[in-house]
Each structure stands twice: as structure tokens, then as C-alpha cells.
Amino acid sequence: MLEFIDTHAHLYDVQFDKDRKTIVQNAINEGVNKFFLPNINSETIAGMFELEKQYPQNCFALMGLHPCAVKDDFEKELAIIEKNLAQRKFVAIGEIGTDLHWDKTFWEQQKEAFSIQIQWAKKYKIPIVIHCRASFQETIELLAPHAGEDLRGVFHCFGGSENSAKTIIDLGFYMGIGGVVTYKKSGLDSVLIDVPLEYLVLETDSPYLAPVPHRGKRNESSYIPIVAQKLAEIKGVSLEEISKKTTQNALNLFQMA
Ligand code: NI
């Protein structure tokens, strides 16, 4: 069976409370056997650790404060993240970044939280998983001075232009490709034609952004082969090739190769 990695899945989310085991098993049955779990804030940590404990071979917790969770109390939240980072190993810091789509109230705090967490990634020599929405240029400005040999990562849920793909490649970062690639109006297919497979990893962002034909419903990791199939069509290569390359890229990204 072909193997796949879901590099971004919030499987600890309350939307999976009733059938989490089935969801994980369904994905494993489809060949999706590794799940990277990006954190949101202090409230999601316990559930994420619990899932990782149940599936130590399959689930890997990330640690970080999500930009949409940056509020008045962000310093308190960051202190909890920092404490967790000091207590054990994590494969990456995430998800972190900036978001100007949902709420601009805490923009200054968002930038500060992102910069602080970039420093932690460098300190622990682990990659970062970036969320950026309606804030690509701003994110690049904050990231560019740090990117390089000692800081790598992925732009999760990439949905940008050819230019932004070039910028990401120049920084040595990966792009996370998910359900959006199956949406007719995304325009992502024409951008990805020219992006080398070496820079792409697969993700679902479960429970959000389900691919067609599940669009609008709850997303789950067993849908990764749908995204992979679409990518195979765009790139004009076999599904096997997508499986092999994206799995290797994901292992490289998380320093597990
Ligand atoms: Ni996410």
C-alpha cells in the first residue's frame, strides 16, 4: 500500500471527540500513517498529548501559540508554551505566524508572538509550521532575517501565487498542500505546475478545509489520498511518485529522515 503523511491535522479537536479512534484507524487503513498535530493554545495541549500517548508511532505533537489565539493574555500563553518546550522534545514549533483575515485587534501582539517563537525554534533547532492568512508579505518580513541554515519550516495551507511560491522556495521552506487544491476556483493547480515536488508536503488541516467531494463537511486524515491524487494529476506523475516524494519531504521537514 502507498504511504502518506498528514503534516497538519488537529485530530485532538472537539469535532473528533465522538469517533477519534475510528478516524485515526480509517486514515491508517488508507496508508496515512503519520500525523503531525499543530497546537493552538494552552487549552489544546492536554488533548493533543493524550492522542500522542495513544498512538506513539503515528501521532506527533507540535508546540506553539496559534496567531488567532493571540489575545490580551498572550504573554501568559507564551509562558506556558515556553515551559512545555523546556520539558520535553517536540518535532516542531507550530502553528505560529500571523493572520489579518479574521481579527486585526492584536496585530502588534501577533507579530511579537511570532518573533519570540521563531527564536525558540532556533534555540531548540527545530522547524516551524507557519500559518499566514492575508498577511504573506508581513510574515515574510518577520521571517526572512531568520530563515536559512538554522531555521526551516513549512507554510501550511499554501494557497498563494507563483511569486509567493518562489519566495518560499528561496527561503528553503516547504509548502503544505491540502483540500484547497481540489477547489475549482483556487487557481492553485496553475501555480503548482511550476513548483518542484521537492518543496511540497501533504496536509489536511482537519477538521477544516475538506477536499472535494467532501467540501463543507468535516475533514479527516483519510482524505489525504484525494489531495495526493489531485497533485499527481497537476504534476503529471503517478500517485506512487507523489506518495514517495511527499513522504520523504515530510520526514526531511521534521528532521525524521
Ligand atoms: Ni491548523
PDB file of C-alpha atoms and ligand atoms in Angstrom:
ATOM      1  CA  MET A   1       0.000   0.000   0.000  1.00  0.00           C
ATOM      2  CA  LEU A   2       1.135   3.563  -0.696  1.00  0.00           C
ATOM      3  CA  GLU A   3       2.162   5.538   2.358  1.00  0.00           C
ATOM      4  CA  PHE A   4       1.280   9.126   3.147  1.00  0.00           C
ATOM      5  CA  ILE A   5       1.905  11.656   5.894  1.00  0.00           C
ATOM      6  CA  ASP A   6      -0.616  14.223   7.114  1.00  0.00           C
ATOM      7  CA  THR A   7       1.702  17.077   8.112  1.00  0.00           C
ATOM      8  CA  HIS A   8      -1.084  19.174   9.650  1.00  0.00           C
ATOM      9  CA  ALA A   9      -4.099  17.731  11.459  1.00  0.00           C
ATOM     10  CA  HIS A  10      -5.947  18.946  14.546  1.00  0.00           C
ATOM     11  CA  LEU A  11      -7.167  15.451  15.401  1.00  0.00           C
ATOM     12  CA  TYR A  12      -7.484  16.384  19.085  1.00  0.00           C
ATOM     13  CA  ASP A  13     -10.239  18.881  18.141  1.00  0.00           C
ATOM     14  CA  VAL A  14     -13.624  18.510  19.874  1.00  0.00           C
ATOM     15  CA  GLN A  15     -15.171  17.694  16.484  1.00  0.00           C
ATOM     16  CA  PHE A  16     -13.488  14.264  16.770  1.00  0.00           C
ATOM     17  CA  ASP A  17     -14.472  13.584  20.375  1.00  0.00           C
ATOM     18  CA  LYS A  18     -17.105  11.006  19.458  1.00  0.00           C
ATOM     19  CA  ASP A  19     -15.146   8.947  16.923  1.00  0.00           C
ATOM     20  CA  ARG A  20     -11.450   9.858  17.199  1.00  0.00           C
ATOM     21  CA  LYS A  21     -10.201   6.246  17.243  1.00  0.00           C
ATOM     22  CA  THR A  22     -12.205   5.372  14.139  1.00  0.00           C
ATOM     23  CA  ILE A  23     -10.924   8.472  12.350  1.00  0.00           C
ATOM     24  CA  VAL A  24      -7.286   7.609  13.104  1.00  0.00           C
ATOM     25  CA  GLN A  25      -7.792   3.957  12.140  1.00  0.00           C
ATOM     26  CA  ASN A  26      -9.572   4.887   8.872  1.00  0.00           C
ATOM     27  CA  ALA A  27      -6.587   7.036   7.939  1.00  0.00           C
ATOM     28  CA  ILE A  28      -4.088   4.301   8.788  1.00  0.00           C
ATOM     29  CA  ASN A  29      -6.155   1.899   6.639  1.00  0.00           C
ATOM     30  CA  GLU A  30      -5.719   4.352   3.728  1.00  0.00           C
ATOM     31  CA  GLY A  31      -1.937   4.351   4.185  1.00  0.00           C
ATOM     32  CA  VAL A  32      -1.816   7.646   6.081  1.00  0.00           C
ATOM     33  CA  ASN A  33       0.325   6.563   8.996  1.00  0.00           C
ATOM     34  CA  LYS A  34       1.879   9.695  10.436  1.00  0.00           C
ATOM     35  CA  PHE A  35       0.012  12.712  11.757  1.00  0.00           C
ATOM     36  CA  PHE A  36       1.602  15.943  12.888  1.00  0.00           C
ATOM     37  CA  LEU A  37      -0.559  17.781  15.398  1.00  0.00           C
ATOM     38  CA  PRO A  38      -0.110  21.575  15.487  1.00  0.00           C
ATOM     39  CA  ASN A  39      -1.095  23.193  18.763  1.00  0.00           C
ATOM     40  CA  ILE A  40      -3.500  26.136  19.148  1.00  0.00           C
ATOM     41  CA  ASN A  41      -3.175  27.414  22.734  1.00  0.00           C
ATOM     42  CA  SER A  42      -2.864  26.260  26.367  1.00  0.00           C
ATOM     43  CA  GLU A  43      -6.310  24.629  26.254  1.00  0.00           C
ATOM     44  CA  THR A  44      -5.483  22.206  23.431  1.00  0.00           C
ATOM     45  CA  ILE A  45      -2.248  20.809  24.893  1.00  0.00           C
ATOM     46  CA  ALA A  46      -3.698  18.078  27.141  1.00  0.00           C
ATOM     47  CA  GLY A  47      -5.890  16.559  24.406  1.00  0.00           C
ATOM     48  CA  MET A  48      -3.018  16.658  21.943  1.00  0.00           C
ATOM     49  CA  PHE A  49      -0.671  14.866  24.385  1.00  0.00           C
ATOM     50  CA  GLU A  50      -3.341  12.261  25.113  1.00  0.00           C
ATOM     51  CA  LEU A  51      -3.678  11.418  21.406  1.00  0.00           C
ATOM     52  CA  GLU A  52       0.087  11.219  21.039  1.00  0.00           C
ATOM     53  CA  LYS A  53       0.243   8.854  24.006  1.00  0.00           C
ATOM     54  CA  GLN A  54      -2.373   6.564  22.415  1.00  0.00           C
ATOM     55  CA  TYR A  55      -0.537   6.470  19.063  1.00  0.00           C
ATOM     56  CA  PRO A  56       3.167   6.962  19.800  1.00  0.00           C
ATOM     57  CA  GLN A  57       4.171   5.559  16.382  1.00  0.00           C
ATOM     58  CA  ASN A  58       1.731   7.713  14.453  1.00  0.00           C
ATOM     59  CA  CYS A  59       0.958  10.982  16.222  1.00  0.00           C
ATOM     60  CA  PHE A  60       3.474  13.742  16.878  1.00  0.00           C
ATOM     61  CA  ALA A  61       2.661  16.832  18.914  1.00  0.00           C
ATOM     62  CA  LEU A  62       3.887  20.279  17.926  1.00  0.00           C
ATOM     63  CA  MET A  63       4.122  23.124  20.411  1.00  0.00           C
ATOM     64  CA  GLY A  64       3.202  26.739  19.738  1.00  0.00           C
ATOM     65  CA  LEU A  65       0.642  29.520  20.051  1.00  0.00           C
ATOM     66  CA  HIS A  66      -1.633  29.978  17.009  1.00  0.00           C
ATOM     67  CA  PRO A  67      -1.827  33.583  15.719  1.00  0.00           C
ATOM     68  CA  CYS A  68      -5.630  33.586  16.019  1.00  0.00           C
ATOM     69  CA  ALA A  69      -5.209  32.642  19.694  1.00  0.00           C
ATOM     70  CA  VAL A  70      -3.025  35.674  20.383  1.00  0.00           C
ATOM     71  CA  LYS A  71      -5.106  37.941  22.643  1.00  0.00           C
ATOM     72  CA  ASP A  72      -4.586  40.236  25.635  1.00  0.00           C
ATOM     73  CA  ASP A  73      -3.166  37.349  27.646  1.00  0.00           C
ATOM     74  CA  PHE A  74      -0.630  36.245  25.036  1.00  0.00           C
ATOM     75  CA  GLU A  75       2.340  36.644  27.379  1.00  0.00           C
ATOM     76  CA  LYS A  76       0.766  34.224  29.837  1.00  0.00           C
ATOM     77  CA  GLU A  77       0.003  31.838  26.975  1.00  0.00           C
ATOM     78  CA  LEU A  78       3.559  32.080  25.649  1.00  0.00           C
ATOM     79  CA  ALA A  79       4.941  31.313  29.100  1.00  0.00           C
ATOM     80  CA  ILE A  80       3.030  28.007  29.039  1.00  0.00           C
ATOM     81  CA  ILE A  81       4.372  27.207  25.561  1.00  0.00           C
ATOM     82  CA  GLU A  82       7.898  28.034  26.689  1.00  0.00           C
ATOM     83  CA  LYS A  83       7.584  25.800  29.755  1.00  0.00           C
ATOM     84  CA  ASN A  84       6.379  22.876  27.632  1.00  0.00           C
ATOM     85  CA  LEU A  85       9.242  23.332  25.181  1.00  0.00           C
ATOM     86  CA  ALA A  86      11.707  23.089  28.054  1.00  0.00           C
ATOM     87  CA  GLN A  87      10.109  19.927  29.464  1.00  0.00           C
ATOM     88  CA  ARG A  88      10.370  17.549  26.527  1.00  0.00           C
ATOM     89  CA  LYS A  89      11.298  17.234  22.858  1.00  0.00           C
ATOM     90  CA  PHE A  90       8.994  18.405  20.063  1.00  0.00           C
ATOM     91  CA  VAL A  91       9.446  17.816  16.334  1.00  0.00           C
ATOM     92  CA  ALA A  92       8.467  21.412  15.522  1.00  0.00           C
ATOM     93  CA  ILE A  93       7.050  24.692  16.785  1.00  0.00           C
ATOM     94  CA  GLY A  94       3.568  25.347  15.453  1.00  0.00           C
ATOM     95  CA  GLU A  95       1.348  26.520  14.491  1.00  0.00           C
ATOM     96  CA  ILE A  96       2.670  30.050  14.579  1.00  0.00           C
ATOM     97  CA  GLY A  97       2.515  33.047  12.272  1.00  0.00           C
ATOM     98  CA  THR A  98       0.169  35.914  11.506  1.00  0.00           C
ATOM     99  CA  ASP A  99      -3.435  36.370  10.417  1.00  0.00           C
ATOM    100  CA  LEU A 100      -5.023  39.551   9.103  1.00  0.00           C
ATOM    101  CA  HIS A 101      -8.108  37.794   7.765  1.00  0.00           C
ATOM    102  CA  TRP A 102     -10.042  37.155  10.956  1.00  0.00           C
ATOM    103  CA  ASP A 103      -9.164  39.809  13.506  1.00  0.00           C
ATOM    104  CA  LYS A 104      -6.665  42.668  13.390  1.00  0.00           C
ATOM    105  CA  THR A 105      -7.132  43.759  17.026  1.00  0.00           C
ATOM    106  CA  PHE A 106      -3.990  42.061  18.270  1.00  0.00           C
ATOM    107  CA  TRP A 107      -1.790  42.591  15.240  1.00  0.00           C
ATOM    108  CA  GLU A 108       1.158  44.012  17.204  1.00  0.00           C
ATOM    109  CA  GLN A 109       0.934  41.147  19.695  1.00  0.00           C
ATOM    110  CA  GLN A 110       0.712  38.629  16.828  1.00  0.00           C
ATOM    111  CA  LYS A 111       3.965  39.912  15.377  1.00  0.00           C
ATOM    112  CA  GLU A 112       5.663  39.813  18.754  1.00  0.00           C
ATOM    113  CA  ALA A 113       4.434  36.265  19.495  1.00  0.00           C
ATOM    114  CA  PHE A 114       5.628  35.071  16.076  1.00  0.00           C
ATOM    115  CA  SER A 115       9.097  36.598  16.512  1.00  0.00           C
ATOM    116  CA  ILE A 116       9.503  35.168  20.020  1.00  0.00           C
ATOM    117  CA  GLN A 117       8.513  31.680  18.829  1.00  0.00           C
ATOM    118  CA  ILE A 118      10.925  31.890  15.885  1.00  0.00           C
ATOM    119  CA  GLN A 119      13.690  32.483  18.442  1.00  0.00           C
ATOM    120  CA  TRP A 120      12.630  29.393  20.367  1.00  0.00           C
ATOM    121  CA  ALA A 121      12.750  27.287  17.195  1.00  0.00           C
ATOM    122  CA  LYS A 122      16.320  28.429  16.646  1.00  0.00           C
ATOM    123  CA  LYS A 123      17.185  27.735  20.274  1.00  0.00           C
ATOM    124  CA  TYR A 124      15.864  24.166  20.101  1.00  0.00           C
ATOM    125  CA  LYS A 125      16.977  23.676  16.485  1.00  0.00           C
ATOM    126  CA  ILE A 126      13.541  22.546  15.321  1.00  0.00           C
ATOM    127  CA  PRO A 127      11.463  23.658  12.309  1.00  0.00           C
ATOM    128  CA  ILE A 128       8.404  25.923  12.373  1.00  0.00           C
ATOM    129  CA  VAL A 129       4.908  25.372  10.983  1.00  0.00           C
ATOM    130  CA  ILE A 130       3.603  28.698   9.707  1.00  0.00           C
ATOM    131  CA  HIS A 131       0.019  29.873   9.466  1.00  0.00           C
ATOM    132  CA  CYS A 132      -0.375  33.046   7.448  1.00  0.00           C
ATOM    133  CA  ARG A 133      -3.604  34.378   6.072  1.00  0.00           C
ATOM    134  CA  ALA A 134      -3.984  37.707   4.272  1.00  0.00           C
ATOM    135  CA  SER A 135      -0.555  38.507   5.672  1.00  0.00           C
ATOM    136  CA  PHE A 136       2.038  36.874   3.406  1.00  0.00           C
ATOM    137  CA  GLN A 137       4.270  39.929   2.917  1.00  0.00           C
ATOM    138  CA  GLU A 138       4.127  40.787   6.620  1.00  0.00           C
ATOM    139  CA  THR A 139       5.040  37.215   7.550  1.00  0.00           C
ATOM    140  CA  ILE A 140       7.960  37.150   5.124  1.00  0.00           C
ATOM    141  CA  GLU A 141       9.310  40.411   6.564  1.00  0.00           C
ATOM    142  CA  LEU A 142       9.327  38.904  10.046  1.00  0.00           C
ATOM    143  CA  LEU A 143      10.714  35.568   8.901  1.00  0.00           C
ATOM    144  CA  ALA A 144      13.325  36.491   6.285  1.00  0.00           C
ATOM    145  CA  PRO A 145      16.018  37.763   8.691  1.00  0.00           C
ATOM    146  CA  HIS A 146      15.950  34.375  10.484  1.00  0.00           C
ATOM    147  CA  ALA A 147      15.448  31.891   7.654  1.00  0.00           C
ATOM    148  CA  GLY A 148      18.423  29.877   6.480  1.00  0.00           C
ATOM    149  CA  GLU A 149      20.608  27.019   7.573  1.00  0.00           C
ATOM    150  CA  ASP A 150      19.417  27.135  11.171  1.00  0.00           C
ATOM    151  CA  LEU A 151      15.714  27.757  10.545  1.00  0.00           C
ATOM    152  CA  ARG A 152      13.497  25.677   8.292  1.00  0.00           C
ATOM    153  CA  GLY A 153       9.793  25.009   8.157  1.00  0.00           C
ATOM    154  CA  VAL A 154       6.600  24.874   6.171  1.00  0.00           C
ATOM    155  CA  PHE A 155       3.974  27.357   5.009  1.00  0.00           C
ATOM    156  CA  HIS A 156       0.903  25.389   5.988  1.00  0.00           C
ATOM    157  CA  CYS A 157      -2.180  25.569   3.740  1.00  0.00           C
ATOM    158  CA  PHE A 158      -0.331  27.169   0.843  1.00  0.00           C
ATOM    159  CA  GLY A 159      -2.769  28.905  -1.488  1.00  0.00           C
ATOM    160  CA  GLY A 160      -0.626  31.656  -2.907  1.00  0.00           C
ATOM    161  CA  SER A 161       0.720  32.938  -6.183  1.00  0.00           C
ATOM    162  CA  GLU A 162       3.737  31.915  -8.256  1.00  0.00           C
ATOM    163  CA  ASN A 163       5.640  34.778  -6.663  1.00  0.00           C
ATOM    164  CA  SER A 164       4.916  33.662  -3.126  1.00  0.00           C
ATOM    165  CA  ALA A 165       5.924  30.097  -4.060  1.00  0.00           C
ATOM    166  CA  LYS A 166       9.242  31.470  -5.341  1.00  0.00           C
ATOM    167  CA  THR A 167       9.757  33.457  -2.135  1.00  0.00           C
ATOM    168  CA  ILE A 168       9.107  30.362  -0.004  1.00  0.00           C
ATOM    169  CA  ILE A 169      11.499  28.244  -2.071  1.00  0.00           C
ATOM    170  CA  ASP A 170      14.191  30.933  -1.793  1.00  0.00           C
ATOM    171  CA  LEU A 171      13.848  30.778   1.990  1.00  0.00           C
ATOM    172  CA  GLY A 172      14.303  26.997   1.866  1.00  0.00           C
ATOM    173  CA  PHE A 173      10.816  26.347   3.235  1.00  0.00           C
ATOM    174  CA  TYR A 174       8.188  23.779   2.214  1.00  0.00           C
ATOM    175  CA  MET A 175       4.572  24.368   1.172  1.00  0.00           C
ATOM    176  CA  GLY A 176       1.719  22.385   2.717  1.00  0.00           C
ATOM    177  CA  ILE A 177      -0.867  21.308   0.136  1.00  0.00           C
ATOM    178  CA  GLY A 178      -4.373  20.379   1.293  1.00  0.00           C
ATOM    179  CA  GLY A 179      -8.029  20.278   0.266  1.00  0.00           C
ATOM    180  CA  VAL A 180      -7.905  23.757  -1.291  1.00  0.00           C
ATOM    181  CA  VAL A 181      -6.057  22.287  -4.288  1.00  0.00           C
ATOM    182  CA  THR A 182      -9.284  20.441  -5.216  1.00  0.00           C
ATOM    183  CA  TYR A 183     -11.375  23.635  -5.233  1.00  0.00           C
ATOM    184  CA  LYS A 184     -12.062  24.744  -8.802  1.00  0.00           C
ATOM    185  CA  LYS A 185     -11.583  28.454  -8.174  1.00  0.00           C
ATOM    186  CA  SER A 186      -8.427  28.194  -6.053  1.00  0.00           C
ATOM    187  CA  GLY A 187      -6.156  28.601  -9.088  1.00  0.00           C
ATOM    188  CA  LEU A 188      -3.622  26.563  -7.176  1.00  0.00           C
ATOM    189  CA  ASP A 189      -3.263  23.996  -9.960  1.00  0.00           C
ATOM    190  CA  SER A 190      -1.715  26.515 -12.360  1.00  0.00           C
ATOM    191  CA  VAL A 191       0.703  27.724  -9.655  1.00  0.00           C
ATOM    192  CA  LEU A 192       1.769  24.210  -8.638  1.00  0.00           C
ATOM    193  CA  ILE A 193       2.575  23.113 -12.190  1.00  0.00           C
ATOM    194  CA  ASP A 194       5.854  25.024 -11.914  1.00  0.00           C
ATOM    195  CA  VAL A 195       6.658  24.255  -8.270  1.00  0.00           C
ATOM    196  CA  PRO A 196       9.110  21.340  -7.946  1.00  0.00           C
ATOM    197  CA  LEU A 197       7.729  18.397  -5.937  1.00  0.00           C
ATOM    198  CA  GLU A 198      10.778  18.706  -3.669  1.00  0.00           C
ATOM    199  CA  TYR A 199       9.085  21.612  -1.887  1.00  0.00           C
ATOM    200  CA  LEU A 200       5.648  20.105  -1.304  1.00  0.00           C
ATOM    201  CA  VAL A 201       4.148  18.187   1.621  1.00  0.00           C
ATOM    202  CA  LEU A 202       0.574  16.955   2.092  1.00  0.00           C
ATOM    203  CA  GLU A 203      -1.801  18.066   4.837  1.00  0.00           C
ATOM    204  CA  THR A 204      -5.490  18.109   5.685  1.00  0.00           C
ATOM    205  CA  ASP A 205      -5.820  20.798   8.387  1.00  0.00           C
ATOM    206  CA  SER A 206      -8.540  18.512   9.782  1.00  0.00           C
ATOM    207  CA  PRO A 207     -11.260  19.195  10.757  1.00  0.00           C
ATOM    208  CA  TYR A 208     -11.173  22.149   8.338  1.00  0.00           C
ATOM    209  CA  LEU A 209     -10.937  22.533   4.533  1.00  0.00           C
ATOM    210  CA  ALA A 210     -12.139  19.122   3.378  1.00  0.00           C
ATOM    211  CA  PRO A 211     -11.327  18.300  -0.262  1.00  0.00           C
ATOM    212  CA  VAL A 212     -13.958  17.835  -2.961  1.00  0.00           C
ATOM    213  CA  PRO A 213     -16.251  15.774  -2.809  1.00  0.00           C
ATOM    214  CA  HIS A 214     -16.352  16.287   0.971  1.00  0.00           C
ATOM    215  CA  ARG A 215     -16.073  20.082   0.795  1.00  0.00           C
ATOM    216  CA  GLY A 216     -18.033  21.841   3.544  1.00  0.00           C
ATOM    217  CA  LYS A 217     -18.060  18.764   5.759  1.00  0.00           C
ATOM    218  CA  ARG A 218     -15.647  17.720   8.474  1.00  0.00           C
ATOM    219  CA  ASN A 219     -12.211  16.980   7.091  1.00  0.00           C
ATOM    220  CA  GLU A 220     -10.238  13.909   8.176  1.00  0.00           C
ATOM    221  CA  SER A 221      -6.805  12.466   7.544  1.00  0.00           C
ATOM    222  CA  SER A 222      -8.115   9.540   5.472  1.00  0.00           C
ATOM    223  CA  TYR A 223      -8.780  12.114   2.708  1.00  0.00           C
ATOM    224  CA  ILE A 224      -5.057  12.691   2.150  1.00  0.00           C
ATOM    225  CA  PRO A 225      -5.000  10.311  -0.879  1.00  0.00           C
ATOM    226  CA  ILE A 226      -7.641  12.549  -2.548  1.00  0.00           C
ATOM    227  CA  VAL A 227      -5.269  15.521  -2.261  1.00  0.00           C
ATOM    228  CA  ALA A 228      -2.370  13.348  -3.417  1.00  0.00           C
ATOM    229  CA  GLN A 229      -4.338  12.164  -6.465  1.00  0.00           C
ATOM    230  CA  LYS A 230      -5.146  15.753  -7.448  1.00  0.00           C
ATOM    231  CA  LEU A 231      -1.495  16.707  -7.081  1.00  0.00           C
ATOM    232  CA  ALA A 232      -0.479  13.721  -9.224  1.00  0.00           C
ATOM    233  CA  GLU A 233      -2.817  14.966 -11.981  1.00  0.00           C
ATOM    234  CA  ILE A 234      -1.466  18.519 -11.759  1.00  0.00           C
ATOM    235  CA  LYS A 235       2.161  17.388 -11.852  1.00  0.00           C
ATOM    236  CA  GLY A 236       1.553  14.669 -14.440  1.00  0.00           C
ATOM    237  CA  VAL A 237       3.187  11.991 -12.317  1.00  0.00           C
ATOM    238  CA  SER A 238       1.981   8.764 -10.703  1.00  0.00           C
ATOM    239  CA  LEU A 239       0.291   8.612  -7.318  1.00  0.00           C
ATOM    240  CA  GLU A 240       3.206   6.435  -6.246  1.00  0.00           C
ATOM    241  CA  GLU A 241       5.631   9.244  -7.058  1.00  0.00           C
ATOM    242  CA  ILE A 242       3.569  11.723  -5.006  1.00  0.00           C
ATOM    243  CA  SER A 243       3.473   9.268  -2.102  1.00  0.00           C
ATOM    244  CA  LYS A 244       7.228   8.679  -2.204  1.00  0.00           C
ATOM    245  CA  LYS A 245       8.311  12.306  -2.624  1.00  0.00           C
ATOM    246  CA  THR A 246       5.885  13.957  -0.203  1.00  0.00           C
ATOM    247  CA  THR A 247       6.593  11.335   2.476  1.00  0.00           C
ATOM    248  CA  GLN A 248      10.323  11.897   2.114  1.00  0.00           C
ATOM    249  CA  ASN A 249       9.817  15.696   2.180  1.00  0.00           C
ATOM    250  CA  ALA A 250       7.733  15.469   5.353  1.00  0.00           C
ATOM    251  CA  LEU A 251      10.376  13.325   7.071  1.00  0.00           C
ATOM    252  CA  ASN A 252      13.050  15.820   5.987  1.00  0.00           C
ATOM    253  CA  LEU A 253      10.949  18.749   7.210  1.00  0.00           C
ATOM    254  CA  PHE A 254      10.517  17.257  10.675  1.00  0.00           C
ATOM    255  CA  GLN A 255      14.118  16.009  10.795  1.00  0.00           C
ATOM    256  CA  MET A 256      12.976  12.377  10.998  1.00  0.00           C
ATOM    257  CA  ALA A 257      14.646  11.136   7.822  1.00  0.00           C
TER     258      ALA A 257
HETATM  259 NI    NI B   1      -4.053  24.443  11.582  1.00  0.00          NI
END
